[in-house]
PDB file of C-alpha atoms in Angstrom:
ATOM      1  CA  UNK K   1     106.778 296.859  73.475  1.00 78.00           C
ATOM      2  CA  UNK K   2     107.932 293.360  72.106  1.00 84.00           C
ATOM      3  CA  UNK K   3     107.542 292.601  68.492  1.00 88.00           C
ATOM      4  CA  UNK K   4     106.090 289.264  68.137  1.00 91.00           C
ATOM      5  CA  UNK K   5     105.446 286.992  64.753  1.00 93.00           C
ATOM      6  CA  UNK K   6     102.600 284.591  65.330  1.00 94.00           C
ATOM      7  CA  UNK K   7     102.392 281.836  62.514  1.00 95.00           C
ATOM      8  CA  UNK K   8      99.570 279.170  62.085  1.00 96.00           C
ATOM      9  CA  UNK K   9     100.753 275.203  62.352  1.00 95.00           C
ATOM     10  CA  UNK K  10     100.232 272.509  60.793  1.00 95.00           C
ATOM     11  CA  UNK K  11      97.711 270.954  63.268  1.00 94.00           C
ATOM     12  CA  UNK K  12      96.011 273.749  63.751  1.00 94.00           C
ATOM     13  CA  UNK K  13      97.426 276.150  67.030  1.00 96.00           C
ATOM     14  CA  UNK K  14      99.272 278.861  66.222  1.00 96.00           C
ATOM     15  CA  UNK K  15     102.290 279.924  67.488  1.00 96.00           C
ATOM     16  CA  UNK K  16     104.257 282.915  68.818  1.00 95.00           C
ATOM     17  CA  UNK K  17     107.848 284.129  68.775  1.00 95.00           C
ATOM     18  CA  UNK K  18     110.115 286.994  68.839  1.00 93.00           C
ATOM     19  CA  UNK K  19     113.447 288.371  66.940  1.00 92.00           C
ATOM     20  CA  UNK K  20     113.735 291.105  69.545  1.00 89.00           C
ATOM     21  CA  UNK K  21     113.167 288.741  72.607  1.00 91.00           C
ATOM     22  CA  UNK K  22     115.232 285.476  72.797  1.00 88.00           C
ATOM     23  CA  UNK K  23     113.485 282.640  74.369  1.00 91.00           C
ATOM     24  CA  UNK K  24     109.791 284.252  73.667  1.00 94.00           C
ATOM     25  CA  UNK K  25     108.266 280.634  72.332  1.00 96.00           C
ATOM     26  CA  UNK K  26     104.248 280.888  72.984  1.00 96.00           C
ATOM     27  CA  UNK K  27     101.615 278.091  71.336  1.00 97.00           C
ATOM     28  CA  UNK K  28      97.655 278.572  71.935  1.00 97.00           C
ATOM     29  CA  UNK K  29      94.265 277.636  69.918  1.00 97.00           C
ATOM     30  CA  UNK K  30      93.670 280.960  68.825  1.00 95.00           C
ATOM     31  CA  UNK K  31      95.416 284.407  67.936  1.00 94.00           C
ATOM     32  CA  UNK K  32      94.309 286.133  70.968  1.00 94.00           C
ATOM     33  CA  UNK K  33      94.862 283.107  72.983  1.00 95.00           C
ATOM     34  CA  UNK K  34      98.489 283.309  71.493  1.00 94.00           C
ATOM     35  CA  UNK K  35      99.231 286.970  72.002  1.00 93.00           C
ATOM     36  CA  UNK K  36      97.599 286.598  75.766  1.00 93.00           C
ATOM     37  CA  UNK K  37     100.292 283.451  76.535  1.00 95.00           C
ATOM     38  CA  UNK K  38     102.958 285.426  74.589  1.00 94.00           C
ATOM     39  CA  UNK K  39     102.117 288.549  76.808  1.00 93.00           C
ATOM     40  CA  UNK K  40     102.512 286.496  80.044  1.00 93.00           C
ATOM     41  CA  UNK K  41     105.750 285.052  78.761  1.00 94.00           C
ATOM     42  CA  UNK K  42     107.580 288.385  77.745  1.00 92.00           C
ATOM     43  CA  UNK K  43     106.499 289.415  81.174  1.00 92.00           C
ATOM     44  CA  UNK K  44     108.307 286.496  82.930  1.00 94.00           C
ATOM     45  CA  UNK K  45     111.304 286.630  80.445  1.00 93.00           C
ATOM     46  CA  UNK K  46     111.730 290.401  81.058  1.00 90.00           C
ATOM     47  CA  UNK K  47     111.611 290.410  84.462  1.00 92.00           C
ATOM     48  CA  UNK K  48     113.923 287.061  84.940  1.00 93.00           C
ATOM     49  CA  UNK K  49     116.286 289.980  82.901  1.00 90.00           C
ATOM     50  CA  UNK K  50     116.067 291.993  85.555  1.00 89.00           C
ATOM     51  CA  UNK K  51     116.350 289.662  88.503  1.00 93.00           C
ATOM     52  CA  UNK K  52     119.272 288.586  87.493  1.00 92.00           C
ATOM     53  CA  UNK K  53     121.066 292.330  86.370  1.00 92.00           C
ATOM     54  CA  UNK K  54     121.180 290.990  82.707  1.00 91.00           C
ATOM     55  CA  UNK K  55     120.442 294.305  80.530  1.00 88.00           C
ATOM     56  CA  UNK K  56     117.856 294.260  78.087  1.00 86.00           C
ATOM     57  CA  UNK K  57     117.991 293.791  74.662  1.00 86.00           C
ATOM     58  CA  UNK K  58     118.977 296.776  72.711  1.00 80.00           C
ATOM     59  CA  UNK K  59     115.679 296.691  71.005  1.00 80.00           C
ATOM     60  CA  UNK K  60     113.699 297.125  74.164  1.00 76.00           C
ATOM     61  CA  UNK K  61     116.206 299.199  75.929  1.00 63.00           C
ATOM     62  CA  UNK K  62     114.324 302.591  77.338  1.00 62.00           C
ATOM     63  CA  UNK K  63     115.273 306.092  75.696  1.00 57.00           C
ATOM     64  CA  UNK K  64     117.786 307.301  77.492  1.00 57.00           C
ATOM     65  CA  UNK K  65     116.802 311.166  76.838  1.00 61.00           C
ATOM     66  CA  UNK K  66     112.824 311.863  77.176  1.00 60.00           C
ATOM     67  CA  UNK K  67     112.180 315.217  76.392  1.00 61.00           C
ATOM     68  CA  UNK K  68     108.842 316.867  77.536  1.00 66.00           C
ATOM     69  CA  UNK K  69     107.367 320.452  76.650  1.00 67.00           C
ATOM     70  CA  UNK K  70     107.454 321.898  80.017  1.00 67.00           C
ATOM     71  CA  UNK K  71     106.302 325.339  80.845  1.00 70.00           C
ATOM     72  CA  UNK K  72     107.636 326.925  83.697  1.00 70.00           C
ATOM     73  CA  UNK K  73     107.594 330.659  84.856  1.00 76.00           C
ATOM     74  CA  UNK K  74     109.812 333.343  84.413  1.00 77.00           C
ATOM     75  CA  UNK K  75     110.066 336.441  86.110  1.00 77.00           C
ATOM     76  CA  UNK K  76     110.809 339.624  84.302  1.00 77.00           C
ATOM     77  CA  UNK K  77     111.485 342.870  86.049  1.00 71.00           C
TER      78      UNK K  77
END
């Protein structure tokens, strides 16, 4: 999940960025036309990170532990 702060211009368009993701710069006519371009453009910038080996920022880095319940079976004798 990328945190994204969408602000309205001047002329009208609104526009979309991102503390977490460096480079995340998306301008549409409407807030879900924003988010949708801003979307598409995390995609692209994420996986250019991982083309190229680069690790991802620390904000968007998986968990490195998941923990699940699990149930599994025991036998008692």
């Amino acid at each position: 999940m990328v945190s994204i702060k969408i602000e309205k211009l001047d002329e009208g368009a609104y526009l979309a960025t991102s503390d977490v993701l460096p480079g995340l710069v998306a301008e549409g006519r409407t807030i879900a036309e924003t988010m949708e371009i801003a979307q598409d453009v995390a995609r692209k910038i994420i996986e250019s990170y991982i083309e190229h080996g680069d690790p991802l920022p620390p904000e968007m880095a998986p968990a490195s532990r998941t923990v699940r319940n699990i149930k599994i079976p025991v036998a008692v004798t």
